[in-house]
mmCIF file of C-alpha atoms in Angstrom:
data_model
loop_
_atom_site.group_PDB
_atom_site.id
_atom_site.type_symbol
_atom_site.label_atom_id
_atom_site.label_comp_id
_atom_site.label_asym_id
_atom_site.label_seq_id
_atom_site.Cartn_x
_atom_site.Cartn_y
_atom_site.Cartn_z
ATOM 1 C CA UNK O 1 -68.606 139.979 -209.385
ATOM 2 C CA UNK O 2 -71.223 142.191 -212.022
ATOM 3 C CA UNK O 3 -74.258 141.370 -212.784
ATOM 4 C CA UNK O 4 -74.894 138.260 -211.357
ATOM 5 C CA UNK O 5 -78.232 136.895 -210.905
ATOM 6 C CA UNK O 6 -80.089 134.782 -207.770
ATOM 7 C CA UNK O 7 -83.487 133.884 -207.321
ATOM 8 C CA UNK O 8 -84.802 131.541 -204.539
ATOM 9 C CA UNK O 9 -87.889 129.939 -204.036
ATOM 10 C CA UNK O 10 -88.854 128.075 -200.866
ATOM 11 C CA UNK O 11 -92.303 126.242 -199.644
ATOM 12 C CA UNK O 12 -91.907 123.419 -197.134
ATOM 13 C CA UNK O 13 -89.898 123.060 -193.873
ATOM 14 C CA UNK O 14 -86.228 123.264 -193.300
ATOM 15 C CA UNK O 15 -84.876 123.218 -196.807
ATOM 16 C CA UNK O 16 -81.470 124.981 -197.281
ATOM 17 C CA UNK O 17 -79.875 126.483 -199.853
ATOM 18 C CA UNK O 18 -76.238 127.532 -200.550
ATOM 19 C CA UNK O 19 -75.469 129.882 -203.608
ATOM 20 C CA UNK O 20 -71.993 131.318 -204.302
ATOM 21 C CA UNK O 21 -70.942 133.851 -207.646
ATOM 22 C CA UNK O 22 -67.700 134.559 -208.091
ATOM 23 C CA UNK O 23 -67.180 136.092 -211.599
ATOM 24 C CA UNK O 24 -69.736 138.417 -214.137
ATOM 25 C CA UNK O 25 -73.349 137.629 -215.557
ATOM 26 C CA UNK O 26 -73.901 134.011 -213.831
ATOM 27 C CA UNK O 27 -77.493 133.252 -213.117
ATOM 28 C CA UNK O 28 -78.614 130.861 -210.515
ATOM 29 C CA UNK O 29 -82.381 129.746 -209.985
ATOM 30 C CA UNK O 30 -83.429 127.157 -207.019
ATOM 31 C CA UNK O 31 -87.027 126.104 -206.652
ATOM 32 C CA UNK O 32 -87.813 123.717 -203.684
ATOM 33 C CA UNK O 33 -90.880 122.833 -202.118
ATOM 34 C CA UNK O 34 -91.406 119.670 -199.636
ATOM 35 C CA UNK O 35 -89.844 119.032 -196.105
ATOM 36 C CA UNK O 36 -85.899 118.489 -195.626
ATOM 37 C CA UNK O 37 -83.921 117.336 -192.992
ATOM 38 C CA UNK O 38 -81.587 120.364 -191.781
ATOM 39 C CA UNK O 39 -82.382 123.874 -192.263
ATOM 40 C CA UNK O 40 -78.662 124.510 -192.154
ATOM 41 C CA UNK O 41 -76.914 126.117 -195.582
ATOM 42 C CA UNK O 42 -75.553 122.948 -196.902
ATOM 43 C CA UNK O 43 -72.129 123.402 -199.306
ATOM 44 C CA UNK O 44 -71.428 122.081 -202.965
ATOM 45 C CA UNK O 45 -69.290 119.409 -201.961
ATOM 46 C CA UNK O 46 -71.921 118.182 -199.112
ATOM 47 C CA UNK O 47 -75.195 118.223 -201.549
ATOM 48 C CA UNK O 48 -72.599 116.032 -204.855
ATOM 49 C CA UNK O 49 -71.484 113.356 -202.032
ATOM 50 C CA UNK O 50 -74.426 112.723 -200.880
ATOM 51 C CA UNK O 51 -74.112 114.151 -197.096
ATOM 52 C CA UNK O 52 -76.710 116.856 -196.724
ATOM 53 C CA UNK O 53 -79.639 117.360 -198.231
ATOM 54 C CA UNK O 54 -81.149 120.886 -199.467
ATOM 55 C CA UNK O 55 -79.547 122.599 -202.969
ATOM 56 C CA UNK O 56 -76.363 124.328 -203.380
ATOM 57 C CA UNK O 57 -74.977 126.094 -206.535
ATOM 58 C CA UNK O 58 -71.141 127.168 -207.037
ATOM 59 C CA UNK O 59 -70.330 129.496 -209.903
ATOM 60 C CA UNK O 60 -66.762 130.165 -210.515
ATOM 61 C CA UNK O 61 -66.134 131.871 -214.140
ATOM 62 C CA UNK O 62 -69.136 134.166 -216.429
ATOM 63 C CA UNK O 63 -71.980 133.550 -217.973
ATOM 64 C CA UNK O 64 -73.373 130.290 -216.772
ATOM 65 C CA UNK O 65 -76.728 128.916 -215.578
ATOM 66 C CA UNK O 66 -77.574 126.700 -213.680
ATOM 67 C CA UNK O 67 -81.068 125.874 -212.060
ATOM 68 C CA UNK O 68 -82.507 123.516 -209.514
ATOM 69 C CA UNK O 69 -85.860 122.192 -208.719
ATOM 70 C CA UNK O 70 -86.899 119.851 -206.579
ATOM 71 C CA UNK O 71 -89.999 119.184 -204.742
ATOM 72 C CA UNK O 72 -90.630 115.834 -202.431
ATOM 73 C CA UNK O 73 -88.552 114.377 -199.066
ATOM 74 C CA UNK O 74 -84.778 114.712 -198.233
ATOM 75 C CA UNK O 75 -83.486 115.125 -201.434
ATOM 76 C CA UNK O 76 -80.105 116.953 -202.430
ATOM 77 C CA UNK O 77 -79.001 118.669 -205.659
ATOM 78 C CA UNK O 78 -75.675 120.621 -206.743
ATOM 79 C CA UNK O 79 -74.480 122.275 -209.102
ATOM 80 C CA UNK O 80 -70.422 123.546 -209.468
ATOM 81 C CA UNK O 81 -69.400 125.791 -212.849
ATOM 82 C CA UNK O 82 -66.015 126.370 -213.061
ATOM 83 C CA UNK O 83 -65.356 128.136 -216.420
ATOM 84 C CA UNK O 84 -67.608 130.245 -219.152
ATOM 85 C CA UNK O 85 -70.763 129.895 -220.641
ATOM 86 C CA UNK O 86 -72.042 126.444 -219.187
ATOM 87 C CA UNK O 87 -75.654 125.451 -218.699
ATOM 88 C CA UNK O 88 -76.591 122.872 -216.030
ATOM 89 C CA UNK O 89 -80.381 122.027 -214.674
ATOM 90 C CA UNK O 90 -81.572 119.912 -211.973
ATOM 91 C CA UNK O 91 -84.934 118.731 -211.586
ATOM 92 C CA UNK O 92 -86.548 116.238 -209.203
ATOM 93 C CA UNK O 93 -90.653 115.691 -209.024
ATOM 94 C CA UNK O 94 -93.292 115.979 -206.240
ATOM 95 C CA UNK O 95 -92.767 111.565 -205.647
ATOM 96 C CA UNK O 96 -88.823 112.070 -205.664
ATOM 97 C CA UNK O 97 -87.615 110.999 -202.167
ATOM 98 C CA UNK O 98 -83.820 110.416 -201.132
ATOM 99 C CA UNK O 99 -82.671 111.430 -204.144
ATOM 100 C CA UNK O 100 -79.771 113.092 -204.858
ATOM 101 C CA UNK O 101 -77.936 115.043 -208.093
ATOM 102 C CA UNK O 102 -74.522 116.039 -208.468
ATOM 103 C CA UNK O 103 -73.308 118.234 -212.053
ATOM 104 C CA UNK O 104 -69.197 119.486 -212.126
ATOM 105 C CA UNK O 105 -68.572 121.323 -215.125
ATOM 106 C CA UNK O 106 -65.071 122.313 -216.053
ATOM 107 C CA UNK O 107 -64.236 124.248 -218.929
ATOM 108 C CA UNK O 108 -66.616 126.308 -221.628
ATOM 109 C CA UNK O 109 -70.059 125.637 -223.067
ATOM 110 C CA UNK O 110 -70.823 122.865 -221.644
ATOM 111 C CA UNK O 111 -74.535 122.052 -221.015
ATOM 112 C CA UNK O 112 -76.266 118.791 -218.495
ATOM 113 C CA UNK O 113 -79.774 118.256 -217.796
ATOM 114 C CA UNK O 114 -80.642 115.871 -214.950
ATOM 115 C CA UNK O 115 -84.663 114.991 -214.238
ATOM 116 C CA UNK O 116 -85.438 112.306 -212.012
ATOM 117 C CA UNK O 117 -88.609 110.906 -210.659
ATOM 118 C CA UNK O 118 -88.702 108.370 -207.661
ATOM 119 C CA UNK O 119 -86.601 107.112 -204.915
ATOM 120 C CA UNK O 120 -83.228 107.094 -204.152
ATOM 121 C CA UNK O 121 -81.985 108.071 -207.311
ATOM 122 C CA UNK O 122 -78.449 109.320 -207.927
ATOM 123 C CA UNK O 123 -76.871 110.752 -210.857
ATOM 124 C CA UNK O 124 -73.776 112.310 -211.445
ATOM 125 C CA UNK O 125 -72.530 114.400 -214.285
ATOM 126 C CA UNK O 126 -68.904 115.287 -214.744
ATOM 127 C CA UNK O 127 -67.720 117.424 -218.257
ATOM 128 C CA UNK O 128 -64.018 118.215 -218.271
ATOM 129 C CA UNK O 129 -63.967 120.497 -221.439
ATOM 130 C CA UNK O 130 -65.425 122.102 -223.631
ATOM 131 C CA UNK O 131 -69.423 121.907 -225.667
ATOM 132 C CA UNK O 132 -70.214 118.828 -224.057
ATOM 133 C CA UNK O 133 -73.800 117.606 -223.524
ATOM 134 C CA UNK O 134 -75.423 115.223 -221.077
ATOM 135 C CA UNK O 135 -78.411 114.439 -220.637
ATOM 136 C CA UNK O 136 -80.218 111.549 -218.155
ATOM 137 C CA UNK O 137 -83.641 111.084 -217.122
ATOM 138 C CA UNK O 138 -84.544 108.539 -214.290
ATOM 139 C CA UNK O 139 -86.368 106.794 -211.672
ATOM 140 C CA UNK O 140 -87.239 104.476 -209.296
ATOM 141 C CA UNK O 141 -83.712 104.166 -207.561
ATOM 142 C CA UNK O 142 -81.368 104.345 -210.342
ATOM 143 C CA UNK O 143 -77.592 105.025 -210.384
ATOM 144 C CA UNK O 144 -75.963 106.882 -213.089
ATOM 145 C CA UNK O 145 -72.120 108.377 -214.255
ATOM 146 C CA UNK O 146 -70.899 110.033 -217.127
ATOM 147 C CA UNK O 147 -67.353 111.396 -216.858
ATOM 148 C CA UNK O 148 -67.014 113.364 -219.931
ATOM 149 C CA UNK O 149 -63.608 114.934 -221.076
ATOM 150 C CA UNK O 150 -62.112 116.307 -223.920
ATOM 151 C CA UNK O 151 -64.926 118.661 -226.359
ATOM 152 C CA UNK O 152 -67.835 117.943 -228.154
ATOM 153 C CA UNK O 153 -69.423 114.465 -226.672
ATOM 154 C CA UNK O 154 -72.801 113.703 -226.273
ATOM 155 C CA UNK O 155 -74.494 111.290 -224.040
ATOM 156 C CA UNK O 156 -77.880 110.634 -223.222
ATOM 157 C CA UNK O 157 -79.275 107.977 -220.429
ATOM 158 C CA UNK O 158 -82.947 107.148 -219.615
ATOM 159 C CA UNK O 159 -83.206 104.781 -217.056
ATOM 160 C CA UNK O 160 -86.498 103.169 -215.001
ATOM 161 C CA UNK O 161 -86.103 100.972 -212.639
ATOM 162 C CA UNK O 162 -83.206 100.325 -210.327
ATOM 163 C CA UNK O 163 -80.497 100.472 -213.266
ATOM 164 C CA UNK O 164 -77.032 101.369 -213.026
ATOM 165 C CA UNK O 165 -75.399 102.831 -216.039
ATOM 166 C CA UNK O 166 -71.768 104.384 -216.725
ATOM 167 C CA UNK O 167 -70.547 106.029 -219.765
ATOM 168 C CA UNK O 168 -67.056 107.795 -220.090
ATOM 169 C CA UNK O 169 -66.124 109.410 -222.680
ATOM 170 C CA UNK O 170 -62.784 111.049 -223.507
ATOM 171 C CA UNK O 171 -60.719 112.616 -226.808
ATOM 172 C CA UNK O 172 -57.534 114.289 -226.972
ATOM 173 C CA UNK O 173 -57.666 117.114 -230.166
ATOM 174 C CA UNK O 174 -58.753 120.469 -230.201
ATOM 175 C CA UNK O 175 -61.202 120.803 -232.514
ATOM 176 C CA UNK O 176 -61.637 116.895 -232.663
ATOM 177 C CA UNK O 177 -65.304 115.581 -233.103
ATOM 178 C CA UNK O 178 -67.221 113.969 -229.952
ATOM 179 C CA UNK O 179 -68.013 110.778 -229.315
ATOM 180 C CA UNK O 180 -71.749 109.909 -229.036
ATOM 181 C CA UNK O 181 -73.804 107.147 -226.595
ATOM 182 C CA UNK O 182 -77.193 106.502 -225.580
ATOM 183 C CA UNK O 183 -78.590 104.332 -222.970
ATOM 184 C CA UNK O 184 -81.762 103.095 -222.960
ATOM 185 C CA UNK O 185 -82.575 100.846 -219.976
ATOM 186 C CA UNK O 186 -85.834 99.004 -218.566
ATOM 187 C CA UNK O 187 -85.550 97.371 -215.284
ATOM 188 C CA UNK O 188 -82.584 95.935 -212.910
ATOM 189 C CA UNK O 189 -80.171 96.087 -216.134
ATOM 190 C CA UNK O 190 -76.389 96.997 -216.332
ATOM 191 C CA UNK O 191 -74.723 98.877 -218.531
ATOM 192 C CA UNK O 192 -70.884 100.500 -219.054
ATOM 193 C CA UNK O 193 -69.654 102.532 -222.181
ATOM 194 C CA UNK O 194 -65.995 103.271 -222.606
ATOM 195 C CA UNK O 195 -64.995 105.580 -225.475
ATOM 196 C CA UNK O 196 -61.712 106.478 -226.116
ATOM 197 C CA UNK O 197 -60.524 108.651 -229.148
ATOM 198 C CA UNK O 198 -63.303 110.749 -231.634
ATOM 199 C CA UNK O 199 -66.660 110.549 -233.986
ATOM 200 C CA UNK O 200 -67.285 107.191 -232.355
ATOM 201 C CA UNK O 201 -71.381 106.010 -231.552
ATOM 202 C CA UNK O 202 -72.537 103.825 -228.972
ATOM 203 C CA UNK O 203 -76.395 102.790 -228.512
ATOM 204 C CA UNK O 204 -77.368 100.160 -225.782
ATOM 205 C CA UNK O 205 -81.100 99.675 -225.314
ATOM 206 C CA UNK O 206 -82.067 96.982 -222.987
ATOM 207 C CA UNK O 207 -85.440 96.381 -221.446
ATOM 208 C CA UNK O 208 -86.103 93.350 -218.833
ATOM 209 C CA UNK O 209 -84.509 91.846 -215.919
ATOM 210 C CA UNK O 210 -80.980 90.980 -215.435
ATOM 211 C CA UNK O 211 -79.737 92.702 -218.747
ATOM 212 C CA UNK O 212 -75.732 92.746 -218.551
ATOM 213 C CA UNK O 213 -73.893 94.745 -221.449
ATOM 214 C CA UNK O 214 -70.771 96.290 -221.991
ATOM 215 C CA UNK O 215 -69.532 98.324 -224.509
ATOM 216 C CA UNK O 216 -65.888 99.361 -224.989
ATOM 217 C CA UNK O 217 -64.314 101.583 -228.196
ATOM 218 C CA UNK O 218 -61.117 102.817 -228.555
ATOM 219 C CA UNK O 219 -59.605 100.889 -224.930
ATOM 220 C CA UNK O 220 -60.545 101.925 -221.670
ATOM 221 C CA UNK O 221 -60.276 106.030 -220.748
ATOM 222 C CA UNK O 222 -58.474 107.670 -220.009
ATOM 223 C CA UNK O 223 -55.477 107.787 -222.641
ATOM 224 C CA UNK O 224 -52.368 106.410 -221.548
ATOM 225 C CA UNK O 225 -48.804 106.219 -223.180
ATOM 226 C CA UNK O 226 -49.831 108.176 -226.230
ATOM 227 C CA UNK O 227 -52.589 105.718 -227.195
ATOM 228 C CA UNK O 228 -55.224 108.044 -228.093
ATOM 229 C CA UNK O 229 -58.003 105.824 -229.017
ATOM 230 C CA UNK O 230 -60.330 105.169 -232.358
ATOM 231 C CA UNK O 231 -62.337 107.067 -234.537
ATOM 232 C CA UNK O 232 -65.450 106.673 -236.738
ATOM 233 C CA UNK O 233 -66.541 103.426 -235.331
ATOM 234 C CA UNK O 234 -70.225 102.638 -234.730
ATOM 235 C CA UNK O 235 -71.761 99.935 -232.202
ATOM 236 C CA UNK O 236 -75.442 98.753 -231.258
ATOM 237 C CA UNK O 237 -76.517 96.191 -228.677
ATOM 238 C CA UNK O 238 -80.235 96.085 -228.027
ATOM 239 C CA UNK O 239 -81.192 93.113 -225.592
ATOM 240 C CA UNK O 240 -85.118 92.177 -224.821
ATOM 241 C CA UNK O 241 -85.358 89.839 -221.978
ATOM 242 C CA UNK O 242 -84.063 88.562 -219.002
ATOM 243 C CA UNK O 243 -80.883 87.254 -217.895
ATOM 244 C CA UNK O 244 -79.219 88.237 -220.763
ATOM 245 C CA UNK O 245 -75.085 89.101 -221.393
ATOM 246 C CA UNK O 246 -73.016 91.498 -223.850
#
């Protein structure tokens, strides 16, 4: 394609890096520094399952970003833009080890921002759609999803700890407002958002041991025989302690 844009960056022994641009004015940026495993170019689908280490980036449309950093041991970012105009960023810290990142964007104008800081942390971002936003911060060997599709949802996840969090979020209309959840989690905790249908919020903070909650609106994604879900509903769990259930 035109006017495309790569810049690597490289201080350590064998990293690897993969970059492919197919399409006009994509810009790709990959910073590593640290020591990883195999010096060999690793692909998109190797770095999001979690089978090579290194970076790899995978533009398919115009005018999207995307940028990795990551500094520490055997860690693995990537990166895949299919579509127009989406921003993605990867960043894991000089004490990140065995971590690994994985953003798929599908559609237009969608933006996700993963920065983690530990050990065997994994989080993946998925946006089906359009002018979605994710965001999730972590560390210390934490396990994240969100699966957003439809346009216009926001989610947000800060984790510490050895969590595990999930949040899906789906609507159906064009021009239909997003639904909204953040995720707030201190220690070994659980948590799983469902949100099915449009303008619904979700806000789970939990900080402790053994936290369990679960938050559903609108049934379980994705829609199924024409059941489209809720709208304008509003839920809050907080939970302070240990051993405790939602």
């Amino acid at each position: 394609g035109d006017d495309n844009d790569a810049d690597l960056t490289q201080s350590g022994d064998s990293q690897a890096t993969g970059i492919l641009q197919v399409g006009i004015g994509n810009t790709a940026t990959v910073s590593q520094t640290g020591a990883g495993t195999d010096p060999a170019i690793p692909t998109v689908e190797e770095v999001l399952t979690g089978e090579a280490d290194g970076a790899g980036i995978a533009q398919l449309g115009n005018g999207n970003t995307a940028s990795i950093t990551q500094a520490g041991l055997n860690g693995g970012s990537g990166i895949l833009q299919l579509g127009n105009d989406n921003v993605a960023g990867t960043n894991q810290t000089g004490t990140s080890s065995s971590s690994f990142s994985g953003v798929v964007q599908t559609g237009d104008r969608n933006i996700a921002g993963v920065t983690q800081n530990g050990t065997d942390d994994l989080p993946t971002v998925f946006q089906t759609g359009d002018e979605n936003t994710a965001t999730v911060s972590q560390s210390g060997g934490d396990f994240s999803l969100v699966n957003q599709s439809g346009e216009s949802h926001s989610a947000t996840v800060t984790q510490d700890g050895g969590a595990t969090s999930e949040v899906s979020q789906f609507n159906v209309f064009t021009g239909s407002p997003g639904n909204t959840a953040s995720v707030t989690q201190d220690g070994a905790s659980n948590s799983a958002v469902s949100q099915l249908g449009q303008d619904n919020s979700a806000d789970v903070s939990q900080t402790g041991d053994g936290n369990v909650s679960s938050l559903t609106q609108g049934g379980a994604p994705p829609p199924v025989d024409d059941f489209i879900g809720d709208e304008g509903n509003g839920a809050s769990i907080t939970q302070d302690g240990a051993g405790n259930n939602s």
